[in-house]
């Protein structure tokens, strides 16, 4: 049929006009319907290394403008620079997410740099020591709780007004199977990670009227420096060789392997995309097949 001279509206234009754009106010699927984070501004805390760095790189490849946040100025700038060198958009914001001033500065930096906030991935947190409860000091307890749990509360508190202003968004808490199933000699970490799961459930209900989805990821063992430290600590407390302890961590997973940071990052990206618009109030285990309960 000959053209009438008026271009047909694109899929993106039809989507925006339909009123469905209210979820995040930006369409995060490409023209083929494939998942992307195109146009979104995502804050990733704990972005200096490990899972947070991998997340920053993946989110940028999916089209997000990434706010890399962490306490270490040198390391978080390395992450942001790696994203930019790969062709992505990223800024580094230095701040301690477990403090009011730090969390406020991170959110303010995102708004200053990119004008809005559409997604927050709460990945910050140091797992603290591995030791019997009778040796676990008050300082150990508050350090771990503040690092892993208070940081999630602070980031949520200061980011929610911006998510509401954006018309909706996504919050993801990177919890742990230690918060679902427990792990000996890690009382602070288990308690903090269980707290993140409870925070997920409560925030999902509270923020649903604002079009904000809230979910948690509960990884099992994930390759990297952190699990190496945990395995070494468990081996020391139990009096067994480190390699024997490592084999035990791997063998208990039916797939006989640890997860990779990329596995956690991919799930976080999905949860922040519009393809997950009806997924909220969930804690999703990534365990290489090990039952979640």
PDB file of C-alpha atoms in Angstrom:
ATOM      1  CA  UNK A   1       0.000   0.000   0.000  1.00  0.00           C
ATOM      2  CA  UNK A   2       1.407   3.427  -0.857  1.00  0.00           C
ATOM      3  CA  UNK A   3       2.557   5.562   2.042  1.00  0.00           C
ATOM      4  CA  UNK A   4       0.193   8.315   3.102  1.00  0.00           C
ATOM      5  CA  UNK A   5       3.177  10.488   3.953  1.00  0.00           C
ATOM      6  CA  UNK A   6       2.625  10.141   7.712  1.00  0.00           C
ATOM      7  CA  UNK A   7       5.066   7.856   9.491  1.00  0.00           C
ATOM      8  CA  UNK A   8       3.547   5.114  11.601  1.00  0.00           C
ATOM      9  CA  UNK A   9       4.318   5.445  15.297  1.00  0.00           C
ATOM     10  CA  UNK A  10       7.169   3.263  16.491  1.00  0.00           C
ATOM     11  CA  UNK A  11       6.713   0.577  19.097  1.00  0.00           C
ATOM     12  CA  UNK A  12       8.317   2.868  21.686  1.00  0.00           C
ATOM     13  CA  UNK A  13       5.962   5.727  20.795  1.00  0.00           C
ATOM     14  CA  UNK A  14       2.902   3.468  20.958  1.00  0.00           C
ATOM     15  CA  UNK A  15       4.058   2.146  24.331  1.00  0.00           C
ATOM     16  CA  UNK A  16       4.571   5.635  25.739  1.00  0.00           C
ATOM     17  CA  UNK A  17       1.171   6.794  24.493  1.00  0.00           C
ATOM     18  CA  UNK A  18      -0.608   3.775  25.947  1.00  0.00           C
ATOM     19  CA  UNK A  19      -0.153   4.922  29.529  1.00  0.00           C
ATOM     20  CA  UNK A  20       1.883   1.874  30.487  1.00  0.00           C
ATOM     21  CA  UNK A  21       4.965   4.048  30.741  1.00  0.00           C
ATOM     22  CA  UNK A  22       3.985   4.926  34.270  1.00  0.00           C
ATOM     23  CA  UNK A  23       5.913   2.043  35.741  1.00  0.00           C
ATOM     24  CA  UNK A  24       9.341   3.562  35.269  1.00  0.00           C
ATOM     25  CA  UNK A  25       8.602   6.368  32.810  1.00  0.00           C
ATOM     26  CA  UNK A  26      11.191   4.889  30.428  1.00  0.00           C
ATOM     27  CA  UNK A  27      10.801   1.868  28.144  1.00  0.00           C
ATOM     28  CA  UNK A  28      13.459  -0.671  29.082  1.00  0.00           C
ATOM     29  CA  UNK A  29      12.829  -3.154  26.281  1.00  0.00           C
ATOM     30  CA  UNK A  30      14.411  -2.829  22.888  1.00  0.00           C
ATOM     31  CA  UNK A  31      12.515  -2.857  19.604  1.00  0.00           C
ATOM     32  CA  UNK A  32      12.549  -6.669  19.546  1.00  0.00           C
ATOM     33  CA  UNK A  33      11.148  -6.929  23.061  1.00  0.00           C
ATOM     34  CA  UNK A  34      14.461  -8.161  24.478  1.00  0.00           C
ATOM     35  CA  UNK A  35      15.374  -7.154  28.003  1.00  0.00           C
ATOM     36  CA  UNK A  36      17.408  -4.003  28.418  1.00  0.00           C
ATOM     37  CA  UNK A  37      17.859  -1.212  30.922  1.00  0.00           C
ATOM     38  CA  UNK A  38      17.922   1.454  28.245  1.00  0.00           C
ATOM     39  CA  UNK A  39      17.348   4.929  29.659  1.00  0.00           C
ATOM     40  CA  UNK A  40      17.330   3.904  33.320  1.00  0.00           C
ATOM     41  CA  UNK A  41      19.532   5.406  36.009  1.00  0.00           C
ATOM     42  CA  UNK A  42      20.723   2.701  38.405  1.00  0.00           C
ATOM     43  CA  UNK A  43      22.580   3.150  41.685  1.00  0.00           C
ATOM     44  CA  UNK A  44      24.761   0.179  42.606  1.00  0.00           C
ATOM     45  CA  UNK A  45      26.240   0.309  46.096  1.00  0.00           C
ATOM     46  CA  UNK A  46      29.315  -1.709  46.940  1.00  0.00           C
ATOM     47  CA  UNK A  47      30.503  -1.151  43.371  1.00  0.00           C
ATOM     48  CA  UNK A  48      34.228  -1.024  44.100  1.00  0.00           C
ATOM     49  CA  UNK A  49      34.911  -4.687  43.304  1.00  0.00           C
ATOM     50  CA  UNK A  50      33.454  -8.180  43.033  1.00  0.00           C
ATOM     51  CA  UNK A  51      29.740  -8.523  42.355  1.00  0.00           C
ATOM     52  CA  UNK A  52      29.205  -4.758  42.440  1.00  0.00           C
ATOM     53  CA  UNK A  53      31.789  -4.114  39.749  1.00  0.00           C
ATOM     54  CA  UNK A  54      30.391  -6.875  37.537  1.00  0.00           C
ATOM     55  CA  UNK A  55      26.886  -5.473  38.039  1.00  0.00           C
ATOM     56  CA  UNK A  56      28.027  -1.989  37.056  1.00  0.00           C
ATOM     57  CA  UNK A  57      29.524  -3.286  33.830  1.00  0.00           C
ATOM     58  CA  UNK A  58      26.511  -5.442  32.956  1.00  0.00           C
ATOM     59  CA  UNK A  59      23.938  -2.740  33.718  1.00  0.00           C
ATOM     60  CA  UNK A  60      25.843  -0.341  31.461  1.00  0.00           C
ATOM     61  CA  UNK A  61      25.960  -2.896  28.650  1.00  0.00           C
ATOM     62  CA  UNK A  62      22.184  -3.182  29.009  1.00  0.00           C
ATOM     63  CA  UNK A  63      21.894   0.564  28.443  1.00  0.00           C
ATOM     64  CA  UNK A  64      21.638   1.902  31.995  1.00  0.00           C
ATOM     65  CA  UNK A  65      23.392   5.002  33.215  1.00  0.00           C
ATOM     66  CA  UNK A  66      25.197   3.651  36.247  1.00  0.00           C
ATOM     67  CA  UNK A  67      25.980   5.355  39.528  1.00  0.00           C
ATOM     68  CA  UNK A  68      28.857   3.363  41.017  1.00  0.00           C
ATOM     69  CA  UNK A  69      28.907   3.937  44.776  1.00  0.00           C
ATOM     70  CA  UNK A  70      31.375   2.779  47.416  1.00  0.00           C
ATOM     71  CA  UNK A  71      33.577   3.983  50.261  1.00  0.00           C
ATOM     72  CA  UNK A  72      36.880   3.656  48.409  1.00  0.00           C
ATOM     73  CA  UNK A  73      37.375   6.565  46.012  1.00  0.00           C
ATOM     74  CA  UNK A  74      40.160   4.851  44.087  1.00  0.00           C
ATOM     75  CA  UNK A  75      38.383   1.535  43.618  1.00  0.00           C
ATOM     76  CA  UNK A  76      34.961   2.926  42.736  1.00  0.00           C
ATOM     77  CA  UNK A  77      36.527   5.263  40.191  1.00  0.00           C
ATOM     78  CA  UNK A  78      38.237   2.215  38.662  1.00  0.00           C
ATOM     79  CA  UNK A  79      34.814   0.627  38.237  1.00  0.00           C
ATOM     80  CA  UNK A  80      33.297   3.722  36.652  1.00  0.00           C
ATOM     81  CA  UNK A  81      36.291   4.132  34.349  1.00  0.00           C
ATOM     82  CA  UNK A  82      36.040   0.489  33.239  1.00  0.00           C
ATOM     83  CA  UNK A  83      32.391   1.082  32.345  1.00  0.00           C
ATOM     84  CA  UNK A  84      33.228   4.220  30.387  1.00  0.00           C
ATOM     85  CA  UNK A  85      36.105   2.570  28.530  1.00  0.00           C
ATOM     86  CA  UNK A  86      33.678  -0.136  27.412  1.00  0.00           C
ATOM     87  CA  UNK A  87      31.371   2.535  25.981  1.00  0.00           C
ATOM     88  CA  UNK A  88      28.931   2.815  28.882  1.00  0.00           C
ATOM     89  CA  UNK A  89      27.804   5.778  30.957  1.00  0.00           C
ATOM     90  CA  UNK A  90      28.873   5.816  34.596  1.00  0.00           C
ATOM     91  CA  UNK A  91      29.834   8.133  37.405  1.00  0.00           C
ATOM     92  CA  UNK A  92      31.596   7.319  40.658  1.00  0.00           C
ATOM     93  CA  UNK A  93      30.146   8.582  43.930  1.00  0.00           C
ATOM     94  CA  UNK A  94      32.069   8.108  47.154  1.00  0.00           C
ATOM     95  CA  UNK A  95      30.008   7.487  50.272  1.00  0.00           C
ATOM     96  CA  UNK A  96      29.460   5.111  53.168  1.00  0.00           C
ATOM     97  CA  UNK A  97      25.960   3.757  52.562  1.00  0.00           C
ATOM     98  CA  UNK A  98      25.606   2.751  56.215  1.00  0.00           C
ATOM     99  CA  UNK A  99      25.538   6.402  57.337  1.00  0.00           C
ATOM    100  CA  UNK A 100      22.963   9.129  56.796  1.00  0.00           C
ATOM    101  CA  UNK A 101      25.477  11.492  55.240  1.00  0.00           C
ATOM    102  CA  UNK A 102      26.916   8.805  52.987  1.00  0.00           C
ATOM    103  CA  UNK A 103      23.601   7.459  51.698  1.00  0.00           C
ATOM    104  CA  UNK A 104      22.234  10.960  51.175  1.00  0.00           C
ATOM    105  CA  UNK A 105      25.370  11.901  49.221  1.00  0.00           C
ATOM    106  CA  UNK A 106      25.097   8.832  46.992  1.00  0.00           C
ATOM    107  CA  UNK A 107      21.493   9.571  46.032  1.00  0.00           C
ATOM    108  CA  UNK A 108      22.235  13.276  45.585  1.00  0.00           C
ATOM    109  CA  UNK A 109      25.183  12.392  43.368  1.00  0.00           C
ATOM    110  CA  UNK A 110      22.949  10.256  41.176  1.00  0.00           C
ATOM    111  CA  UNK A 111      20.422  13.050  40.745  1.00  0.00           C
ATOM    112  CA  UNK A 112      23.147  15.612  40.085  1.00  0.00           C
ATOM    113  CA  UNK A 113      24.865  13.379  37.559  1.00  0.00           C
ATOM    114  CA  UNK A 114      21.913  11.904  35.688  1.00  0.00           C
ATOM    115  CA  UNK A 115      18.823  13.799  36.845  1.00  0.00           C
ATOM    116  CA  UNK A 116      16.807  10.910  38.270  1.00  0.00           C
ATOM    117  CA  UNK A 117      16.880   7.486  39.937  1.00  0.00           C
ATOM    118  CA  UNK A 118      15.067   4.460  38.498  1.00  0.00           C
ATOM    119  CA  UNK A 119      16.745   1.539  40.265  1.00  0.00           C
ATOM    120  CA  UNK A 120      18.759   0.889  43.410  1.00  0.00           C
ATOM    121  CA  UNK A 121      20.786  -2.272  43.961  1.00  0.00           C
ATOM    122  CA  UNK A 122      21.809  -2.590  47.600  1.00  0.00           C
ATOM    123  CA  UNK A 123      24.996  -4.603  47.272  1.00  0.00           C
ATOM    124  CA  UNK A 124      27.153  -2.891  49.907  1.00  0.00           C
ATOM    125  CA  UNK A 125      28.229  -4.898  52.909  1.00  0.00           C
ATOM    126  CA  UNK A 126      31.213  -6.519  54.594  1.00  0.00           C
ATOM    127  CA  UNK A 127      30.437  -9.973  55.941  1.00  0.00           C
ATOM    128  CA  UNK A 128      32.361  -9.481  59.168  1.00  0.00           C
ATOM    129  CA  UNK A 129      34.312 -12.133  61.061  1.00  0.00           C
ATOM    130  CA  UNK A 130      33.858 -15.888  61.305  1.00  0.00           C
ATOM    131  CA  UNK A 131      34.021 -16.937  64.958  1.00  0.00           C
ATOM    132  CA  UNK A 132      31.976 -18.676  67.688  1.00  0.00           C
ATOM    133  CA  UNK A 133      29.228 -16.558  69.211  1.00  0.00           C
ATOM    134  CA  UNK A 134      30.974 -16.435  72.602  1.00  0.00           C
ATOM    135  CA  UNK A 135      33.927 -14.750  70.892  1.00  0.00           C
ATOM    136  CA  UNK A 136      31.819 -12.485  68.678  1.00  0.00           C
ATOM    137  CA  UNK A 137      32.236  -9.037  70.205  1.00  0.00           C
ATOM    138  CA  UNK A 138      29.761  -6.199  70.389  1.00  0.00           C
ATOM    139  CA  UNK A 139      32.000  -4.333  67.953  1.00  0.00           C
ATOM    140  CA  UNK A 140      31.877  -7.288  65.534  1.00  0.00           C
ATOM    141  CA  UNK A 141      28.089  -7.346  65.790  1.00  0.00           C
ATOM    142  CA  UNK A 142      27.438  -3.667  65.132  1.00  0.00           C
ATOM    143  CA  UNK A 143      30.056  -3.475  62.391  1.00  0.00           C
ATOM    144  CA  UNK A 144      28.432  -6.324  60.451  1.00  0.00           C
ATOM    145  CA  UNK A 145      24.843  -5.201  61.034  1.00  0.00           C
ATOM    146  CA  UNK A 146      25.645  -1.643  59.993  1.00  0.00           C
ATOM    147  CA  UNK A 147      27.635  -2.704  56.957  1.00  0.00           C
ATOM    148  CA  UNK A 148      25.080  -5.187  55.596  1.00  0.00           C
ATOM    149  CA  UNK A 149      21.681  -4.112  56.952  1.00  0.00           C
ATOM    150  CA  UNK A 150      21.800  -0.476  58.012  1.00  0.00           C
ATOM    151  CA  UNK A 151      23.272   0.393  54.609  1.00  0.00           C
ATOM    152  CA  UNK A 152      20.213  -1.117  52.906  1.00  0.00           C
ATOM    153  CA  UNK A 153      17.868   0.847  55.166  1.00  0.00           C
ATOM    154  CA  UNK A 154      19.739   4.113  54.581  1.00  0.00           C
ATOM    155  CA  UNK A 155      19.839   3.722  50.810  1.00  0.00           C
ATOM    156  CA  UNK A 156      16.150   2.820  50.708  1.00  0.00           C
ATOM    157  CA  UNK A 157      15.215   5.754  52.916  1.00  0.00           C
ATOM    158  CA  UNK A 158      16.965   8.351  50.760  1.00  0.00           C
ATOM    159  CA  UNK A 159      16.300   6.784  47.348  1.00  0.00           C
ATOM    160  CA  UNK A 160      12.542   6.219  47.692  1.00  0.00           C
ATOM    161  CA  UNK A 161      11.575   9.902  47.235  1.00  0.00           C
ATOM    162  CA  UNK A 162      13.514   9.945  43.960  1.00  0.00           C
ATOM    163  CA  UNK A 163      11.944   6.683  42.790  1.00  0.00           C
ATOM    164  CA  UNK A 164       8.495   8.095  43.525  1.00  0.00           C
ATOM    165  CA  UNK A 165       9.395  11.277  41.660  1.00  0.00           C
ATOM    166  CA  UNK A 166      10.439   9.148  38.666  1.00  0.00           C
ATOM    167  CA  UNK A 167       7.024   7.462  38.572  1.00  0.00           C
ATOM    168  CA  UNK A 168       8.192   4.135  39.962  1.00  0.00           C
ATOM    169  CA  UNK A 169      11.263   1.971  39.959  1.00  0.00           C
ATOM    170  CA  UNK A 170      13.055  -1.027  41.375  1.00  0.00           C
ATOM    171  CA  UNK A 171      14.896  -1.850  44.578  1.00  0.00           C
ATOM    172  CA  UNK A 172      17.044  -4.974  44.856  1.00  0.00           C
ATOM    173  CA  UNK A 173      18.704  -6.219  48.040  1.00  0.00           C
ATOM    174  CA  UNK A 174      21.654  -8.576  47.614  1.00  0.00           C
ATOM    175  CA  UNK A 175      21.049 -10.829  50.601  1.00  0.00           C
ATOM    176  CA  UNK A 176      22.451 -14.343  51.105  1.00  0.00           C
ATOM    177  CA  UNK A 177      21.409 -17.909  51.731  1.00  0.00           C
ATOM    178  CA  UNK A 178      23.012 -17.383  55.130  1.00  0.00           C
ATOM    179  CA  UNK A 179      19.966 -15.254  55.910  1.00  0.00           C
ATOM    180  CA  UNK A 180      17.565 -17.973  54.776  1.00  0.00           C
ATOM    181  CA  UNK A 181      19.222 -21.137  56.033  1.00  0.00           C
ATOM    182  CA  UNK A 182      21.943 -20.009  58.419  1.00  0.00           C
ATOM    183  CA  UNK A 183      25.695 -20.615  58.578  1.00  0.00           C
ATOM    184  CA  UNK A 184      27.657 -21.491  61.730  1.00  0.00           C
ATOM    185  CA  UNK A 185      30.015 -18.957  63.255  1.00  0.00           C
ATOM    186  CA  UNK A 186      28.506 -16.067  61.262  1.00  0.00           C
ATOM    187  CA  UNK A 187      25.849 -14.736  63.645  1.00  0.00           C
ATOM    188  CA  UNK A 188      26.120 -11.105  62.568  1.00  0.00           C
ATOM    189  CA  UNK A 189      26.079 -11.881  58.863  1.00  0.00           C
ATOM    190  CA  UNK A 190      23.182 -14.338  59.121  1.00  0.00           C
ATOM    191  CA  UNK A 191      21.163 -11.844  61.140  1.00  0.00           C
ATOM    192  CA  UNK A 192      21.854  -8.948  58.778  1.00  0.00           C
ATOM    193  CA  UNK A 193      21.009 -10.961  55.683  1.00  0.00           C
ATOM    194  CA  UNK A 194      17.796 -12.276  57.238  1.00  0.00           C
ATOM    195  CA  UNK A 195      16.968  -8.655  58.006  1.00  0.00           C
ATOM    196  CA  UNK A 196      17.329  -7.761  54.339  1.00  0.00           C
ATOM    197  CA  UNK A 197      14.806 -10.463  53.442  1.00  0.00           C
ATOM    198  CA  UNK A 198      12.324  -9.063  55.956  1.00  0.00           C
ATOM    199  CA  UNK A 199      12.993  -5.574  54.624  1.00  0.00           C
ATOM    200  CA  UNK A 200      12.187  -6.852  51.136  1.00  0.00           C
ATOM    201  CA  UNK A 201       8.788  -8.172  52.170  1.00  0.00           C
ATOM    202  CA  UNK A 202       7.822  -5.072  54.121  1.00  0.00           C
ATOM    203  CA  UNK A 203       9.046  -2.582  51.534  1.00  0.00           C
ATOM    204  CA  UNK A 204       7.347  -4.448  48.689  1.00  0.00           C
ATOM    205  CA  UNK A 205       3.990  -3.963  50.406  1.00  0.00           C
ATOM    206  CA  UNK A 206       4.657  -0.374  51.432  1.00  0.00           C
ATOM    207  CA  UNK A 207       5.979   0.808  48.079  1.00  0.00           C
ATOM    208  CA  UNK A 208       3.621  -1.031  45.731  1.00  0.00           C
ATOM    209  CA  UNK A 209       1.201   1.952  45.596  1.00  0.00           C
ATOM    210  CA  UNK A 210       4.106   3.992  44.225  1.00  0.00           C
ATOM    211  CA  UNK A 211       4.811   1.523  41.408  1.00  0.00           C
ATOM    212  CA  UNK A 212       8.084   0.409  43.000  1.00  0.00           C
ATOM    213  CA  UNK A 213       9.073  -3.255  42.925  1.00  0.00           C
ATOM    214  CA  UNK A 214      11.232  -4.641  45.722  1.00  0.00           C
ATOM    215  CA  UNK A 215      13.043  -7.975  45.587  1.00  0.00           C
ATOM    216  CA  UNK A 216      15.989  -9.760  47.159  1.00  0.00           C
ATOM    217  CA  UNK A 217      18.606 -12.085  45.734  1.00  0.00           C
ATOM    218  CA  UNK A 218      19.932 -14.808  48.043  1.00  0.00           C
ATOM    219  CA  UNK A 219      23.157 -16.213  46.596  1.00  0.00           C
ATOM    220  CA  UNK A 220      24.834 -19.300  47.912  1.00  0.00           C
ATOM    221  CA  UNK A 221      28.592 -19.515  47.473  1.00  0.00           C
ATOM    222  CA  UNK A 222      29.830 -17.045  44.841  1.00  0.00           C
ATOM    223  CA  UNK A 223      33.357 -17.202  43.438  1.00  0.00           C
ATOM    224  CA  UNK A 224      35.579 -14.388  44.667  1.00  0.00           C
ATOM    225  CA  UNK A 225      37.556 -12.961  47.558  1.00  0.00           C
ATOM    226  CA  UNK A 226      34.645 -12.999  50.007  1.00  0.00           C
ATOM    227  CA  UNK A 227      33.922 -16.721  49.780  1.00  0.00           C
ATOM    228  CA  UNK A 228      37.665 -17.383  50.009  1.00  0.00           C
ATOM    229  CA  UNK A 229      37.726 -15.529  53.337  1.00  0.00           C
ATOM    230  CA  UNK A 230      34.604 -17.323  54.573  1.00  0.00           C
ATOM    231  CA  UNK A 231      36.012 -20.732  53.663  1.00  0.00           C
ATOM    232  CA  UNK A 232      39.321 -19.942  55.356  1.00  0.00           C
ATOM    233  CA  UNK A 233      37.485 -18.779  58.476  1.00  0.00           C
ATOM    234  CA  UNK A 234      35.225 -21.824  58.587  1.00  0.00           C
ATOM    235  CA  UNK A 235      38.227 -24.120  58.126  1.00  0.00           C
ATOM    236  CA  UNK A 236      40.079 -22.440  60.968  1.00  0.00           C
ATOM    237  CA  UNK A 237      37.160 -22.564  63.408  1.00  0.00           C
ATOM    238  CA  UNK A 238      36.365 -26.194  62.565  1.00  0.00           C
ATOM    239  CA  UNK A 239      39.993 -27.315  62.489  1.00  0.00           C
ATOM    240  CA  UNK A 240      39.970 -28.745  58.955  1.00  0.00           C
ATOM    241  CA  UNK A 241      42.144 -28.015  55.894  1.00  0.00           C
ATOM    242  CA  UNK A 242      41.016 -25.108  53.719  1.00  0.00           C
ATOM    243  CA  UNK A 243      40.763 -27.255  50.582  1.00  0.00           C
ATOM    244  CA  UNK A 244      38.566 -29.762  52.408  1.00  0.00           C
ATOM    245  CA  UNK A 245      36.273 -26.935  53.459  1.00  0.00           C
ATOM    246  CA  UNK A 246      36.192 -25.604  49.900  1.00  0.00           C
ATOM    247  CA  UNK A 247      35.211 -29.029  48.552  1.00  0.00           C
ATOM    248  CA  UNK A 248      32.387 -29.195  51.099  1.00  0.00           C
ATOM    249  CA  UNK A 249      31.007 -25.843  49.906  1.00  0.00           C
ATOM    250  CA  UNK A 250      31.066 -27.012  46.284  1.00  0.00           C
ATOM    251  CA  UNK A 251      29.841 -30.563  46.818  1.00  0.00           C
ATOM    252  CA  UNK A 252      26.677 -29.579  48.680  1.00  0.00           C
ATOM    253  CA  UNK A 253      25.361 -27.885  45.520  1.00  0.00           C
ATOM    254  CA  UNK A 254      23.683 -30.382  43.147  1.00  0.00           C
ATOM    255  CA  UNK A 255      25.310 -28.664  40.150  1.00  0.00           C
ATOM    256  CA  UNK A 256      28.693 -29.091  41.874  1.00  0.00           C
ATOM    257  CA  UNK A 257      29.851 -25.557  41.336  1.00  0.00           C
ATOM    258  CA  UNK A 258      29.763 -22.129  42.874  1.00  0.00           C
ATOM    259  CA  UNK A 259      27.890 -19.265  41.284  1.00  0.00           C
ATOM    260  CA  UNK A 260      29.794 -16.519  39.506  1.00  0.00           C
ATOM    261  CA  UNK A 261      29.354 -12.779  40.051  1.00  0.00           C
ATOM    262  CA  UNK A 262      27.872 -12.657  36.543  1.00  0.00           C
ATOM    263  CA  UNK A 263      25.017 -14.930  37.667  1.00  0.00           C
ATOM    264  CA  UNK A 264      24.004 -12.518  40.408  1.00  0.00           C
ATOM    265  CA  UNK A 265      24.431  -9.478  38.174  1.00  0.00           C
ATOM    266  CA  UNK A 266      22.217 -10.972  35.454  1.00  0.00           C
ATOM    267  CA  UNK A 267      19.382 -11.584  37.909  1.00  0.00           C
ATOM    268  CA  UNK A 268      19.691  -8.078  39.346  1.00  0.00           C
ATOM    269  CA  UNK A 269      19.497  -6.617  35.839  1.00  0.00           C
ATOM    270  CA  UNK A 270      16.357  -8.609  35.114  1.00  0.00           C
ATOM    271  CA  UNK A 271      14.726  -7.484  38.362  1.00  0.00           C
ATOM    272  CA  UNK A 272      15.396  -3.855  37.417  1.00  0.00           C
ATOM    273  CA  UNK A 273      13.954  -4.238  33.918  1.00  0.00           C
ATOM    274  CA  UNK A 274      10.339  -3.723  32.926  1.00  0.00           C
ATOM    275  CA  UNK A 275      10.090  -7.415  32.106  1.00  0.00           C
ATOM    276  CA  UNK A 276      10.015  -7.932  35.892  1.00  0.00           C
ATOM    277  CA  UNK A 277       7.299  -5.308  36.435  1.00  0.00           C
ATOM    278  CA  UNK A 278       4.999  -7.796  38.205  1.00  0.00           C
ATOM    279  CA  UNK A 279       7.731  -9.481  40.222  1.00  0.00           C
ATOM    280  CA  UNK A 280       7.890  -7.975  43.701  1.00  0.00           C
ATOM    281  CA  UNK A 281       8.178  -9.106  47.295  1.00  0.00           C
ATOM    282  CA  UNK A 282      10.313 -12.106  46.362  1.00  0.00           C
ATOM    283  CA  UNK A 283      13.596 -13.518  47.634  1.00  0.00           C
ATOM    284  CA  UNK A 284      15.187 -15.485  44.805  1.00  0.00           C
ATOM    285  CA  UNK A 285      17.854 -18.061  45.640  1.00  0.00           C
ATOM    286  CA  UNK A 286      20.878 -18.554  43.374  1.00  0.00           C
ATOM    287  CA  UNK A 287      22.449 -21.716  44.746  1.00  0.00           C
ATOM    288  CA  UNK A 288      23.520 -24.025  41.890  1.00  0.00           C
ATOM    289  CA  UNK A 289      20.534 -26.217  42.691  1.00  0.00           C
ATOM    290  CA  UNK A 290      20.722 -26.360  46.483  1.00  0.00           C
ATOM    291  CA  UNK A 291      17.248 -26.120  48.074  1.00  0.00           C
ATOM    292  CA  UNK A 292      16.515 -22.681  49.461  1.00  0.00           C
ATOM    293  CA  UNK A 293      15.042 -23.999  52.727  1.00  0.00           C
TER     294      UNK A 293
END
